[in-house]
Amino acid sequence: MTIRLYGIKNCDTVKKARKWLEQQGIDYRFIDHRADGLDPLQLEHWLDQLGWEQLVNKRGTTYRALPEADKTALGPDTAAALLLAHPAMIKRPLLELDGQLHLGFNAELYSRLFNI
């Protein structure tokens, strides 16, 4: 079973997800896409699987700080470039479990995913 958790290490929701995984004894790899960088091909895969509307975090401070022109231009053709430039705008955490992607943290969902 391949388990990867993507996010930013100082994000409270990412911290909750990591704590939950560790408390359950689940071995996973954490990738901080701000510190470790973001692979453009992987981002394209995420966009294909989830869609830009789901992947872009419009509630965060990074999005709110964008120039209005960038917000207006945001769409399927511009999302990848904007997310590569501002990886903190990706909703988090993003859990990759055996090729399936799951956004956000919810203990009940994680329990179902890991049969706990």
mmCIF file of C-alpha atoms in Angstrom, residues 4-116:
data_model
loop_
_atom_site.group_PDB
_atom_site.id
_atom_site.type_symbol
_atom_site.label_atom_id
_atom_site.label_comp_id
_atom_site.label_asym_id
_atom_site.label_seq_id
_atom_site.Cartn_x
_atom_site.Cartn_y
_atom_site.Cartn_z
ATOM 1 C CA ARG A 4 1.608 9.808 0.514
ATOM 2 C CA LEU A 5 0.365 12.912 2.268
ATOM 3 C CA TYR A 6 0.974 16.234 0.557
ATOM 4 C CA GLY A 7 0.660 19.613 2.170
ATOM 5 C CA ILE A 8 2.502 22.254 4.118
ATOM 6 C CA LYS A 9 4.015 21.249 7.435
ATOM 7 C CA ASN A 10 2.733 24.247 9.405
ATOM 8 C CA CYS A 11 -0.892 23.874 8.228
ATOM 9 C CA ASP A 12 -3.179 22.951 11.149
ATOM 10 C CA THR A 13 -5.277 20.547 9.062
ATOM 11 C CA VAL A 14 -2.158 18.809 7.769
ATOM 12 C CA LYS A 15 -0.948 18.492 11.367
ATOM 13 C CA LYS A 16 -4.267 16.847 12.330
ATOM 14 C CA ALA A 17 -4.015 14.381 9.440
ATOM 15 C CA ARG A 18 -0.408 13.513 10.267
ATOM 16 C CA LYS A 19 -1.231 13.041 13.943
ATOM 17 C CA TRP A 20 -4.170 10.790 13.061
ATOM 18 C CA LEU A 21 -2.039 8.637 10.734
ATOM 19 C CA GLU A 22 0.706 8.349 13.349
ATOM 20 C CA GLN A 23 -1.751 7.470 16.133
ATOM 21 C CA GLN A 24 -3.109 4.661 13.958
ATOM 22 C CA GLY A 25 0.409 3.383 13.268
ATOM 23 C CA ILE A 26 0.047 3.994 9.539
ATOM 24 C CA ASP A 27 3.311 4.348 7.655
ATOM 25 C CA TYR A 28 3.170 7.184 5.143
ATOM 26 C CA ARG A 29 5.442 9.599 3.346
ATOM 27 C CA PHE A 30 4.877 13.315 3.903
ATOM 28 C CA ILE A 31 5.741 15.700 1.093
ATOM 29 C CA ASP A 32 5.765 19.416 1.867
ATOM 30 C CA HIS A 33 5.060 20.848 -1.568
ATOM 31 C CA ARG A 34 6.170 24.310 -0.522
ATOM 32 C CA ALA A 35 9.535 23.194 0.917
ATOM 33 C CA ASP A 36 10.172 20.158 -1.320
ATOM 34 C CA GLY A 37 8.808 21.689 -4.503
ATOM 35 C CA LEU A 38 5.976 20.649 -6.742
ATOM 36 C CA ASP A 39 6.394 18.343 -9.731
ATOM 37 C CA PRO A 40 4.560 19.860 -12.734
ATOM 38 C CA LEU A 41 3.602 16.410 -14.083
ATOM 39 C CA GLN A 42 2.194 15.395 -10.725
ATOM 40 C CA LEU A 43 0.228 18.635 -10.522
ATOM 41 C CA GLU A 44 -1.227 17.955 -13.972
ATOM 42 C CA HIS A 45 -2.284 14.504 -12.751
ATOM 43 C CA TRP A 46 -3.982 16.040 -9.718
ATOM 44 C CA LEU A 47 -5.747 18.588 -11.907
ATOM 45 C CA ASP A 48 -6.899 15.823 -14.279
ATOM 46 C CA GLN A 49 -8.185 13.691 -11.394
ATOM 47 C CA LEU A 50 -9.715 16.360 -9.160
ATOM 48 C CA GLY A 51 -10.283 19.385 -11.388
ATOM 49 C CA TRP A 52 -8.882 22.839 -10.773
ATOM 50 C CA GLU A 53 -12.013 23.983 -8.905
ATOM 51 C CA GLN A 54 -11.462 21.381 -6.191
ATOM 52 C CA LEU A 55 -7.688 21.730 -6.011
ATOM 53 C CA VAL A 56 -7.508 25.516 -5.649
ATOM 54 C CA ASN A 57 -8.006 26.779 -2.103
ATOM 55 C CA LYS A 58 -9.887 30.047 -2.517
ATOM 56 C CA ARG A 59 -10.310 30.503 1.248
ATOM 57 C CA GLY A 60 -6.609 30.829 2.062
ATOM 58 C CA THR A 61 -4.518 33.927 2.488
ATOM 59 C CA THR A 62 -2.394 33.159 -0.584
ATOM 60 C CA TYR A 63 -5.426 33.255 -2.878
ATOM 61 C CA ARG A 64 -6.846 36.352 -1.208
ATOM 62 C CA ALA A 65 -3.506 38.140 -1.669
ATOM 63 C CA LEU A 66 -3.459 37.506 -5.430
ATOM 64 C CA PRO A 67 -3.967 40.457 -7.758
ATOM 65 C CA GLU A 68 -7.561 40.672 -8.943
ATOM 66 C CA ALA A 69 -6.399 40.013 -12.520
ATOM 67 C CA ASP A 70 -4.987 36.611 -11.497
ATOM 68 C CA LYS A 71 -8.209 35.691 -9.700
ATOM 69 C CA THR A 72 -10.299 36.697 -12.704
ATOM 70 C CA ALA A 73 -8.071 34.778 -15.126
ATOM 71 C CA LEU A 74 -8.079 31.609 -12.996
ATOM 72 C CA GLY A 75 -9.454 28.669 -14.926
ATOM 73 C CA PRO A 76 -8.554 25.308 -16.428
ATOM 74 C CA ASP A 77 -5.870 26.821 -18.665
ATOM 75 C CA THR A 78 -4.195 28.942 -15.983
ATOM 76 C CA ALA A 79 -4.571 26.915 -12.776
ATOM 77 C CA ALA A 80 -1.409 24.818 -13.201
ATOM 78 C CA ALA A 81 0.882 27.813 -13.674
ATOM 79 C CA LEU A 82 -0.697 29.654 -10.749
ATOM 80 C CA LEU A 83 -0.425 26.629 -8.434
ATOM 81 C CA LEU A 84 3.195 26.035 -9.419
ATOM 82 C CA ALA A 85 3.939 29.669 -8.601
ATOM 83 C CA HIS A 86 1.918 29.525 -5.358
ATOM 84 C CA PRO A 87 1.839 25.917 -4.013
ATOM 85 C CA ALA A 88 0.236 27.133 -0.769
ATOM 86 C CA MET A 89 -2.956 27.602 -2.809
ATOM 87 C CA ILE A 90 -3.438 23.848 -3.102
ATOM 88 C CA LYS A 91 -6.138 22.548 -0.780
ATOM 89 C CA ARG A 92 -4.643 20.391 1.884
ATOM 90 C CA PRO A 93 -3.915 17.853 2.934
ATOM 91 C CA LEU A 94 -3.977 15.783 -0.209
ATOM 92 C CA LEU A 95 -3.847 12.080 0.571
ATOM 93 C CA GLU A 96 -2.732 9.697 -2.131
ATOM 94 C CA LEU A 97 -3.708 6.147 -1.258
ATOM 95 C CA ASP A 98 -2.947 3.477 -3.857
ATOM 96 C CA GLY A 99 -3.397 5.969 -6.671
ATOM 97 C CA GLN A 100 -6.636 7.462 -5.349
ATOM 98 C CA LEU A 101 -6.667 11.123 -4.284
ATOM 99 C CA HIS A 102 -8.541 12.521 -1.293
ATOM 100 C CA LEU A 103 -8.601 16.216 -0.358
ATOM 101 C CA GLY A 104 -8.896 17.543 3.167
ATOM 102 C CA PHE A 105 -8.889 15.707 6.462
ATOM 103 C CA ASN A 106 -11.863 14.003 8.025
ATOM 104 C CA ALA A 107 -11.234 11.342 10.672
ATOM 105 C CA GLU A 108 -14.336 9.360 9.653
ATOM 106 C CA LEU A 109 -13.257 9.289 6.004
ATOM 107 C CA TYR A 110 -9.715 8.275 6.920
ATOM 108 C CA SER A 111 -11.110 5.516 9.168
ATOM 109 C CA ARG A 112 -13.123 4.149 6.240
ATOM 110 C CA LEU A 113 -10.195 4.454 3.827
ATOM 111 C CA PHE A 114 -7.911 2.509 6.172
ATOM 112 C CA ASN A 115 -10.608 0.099 7.438
ATOM 113 C CA ILE A 116 -10.214 1.213 11.042
#
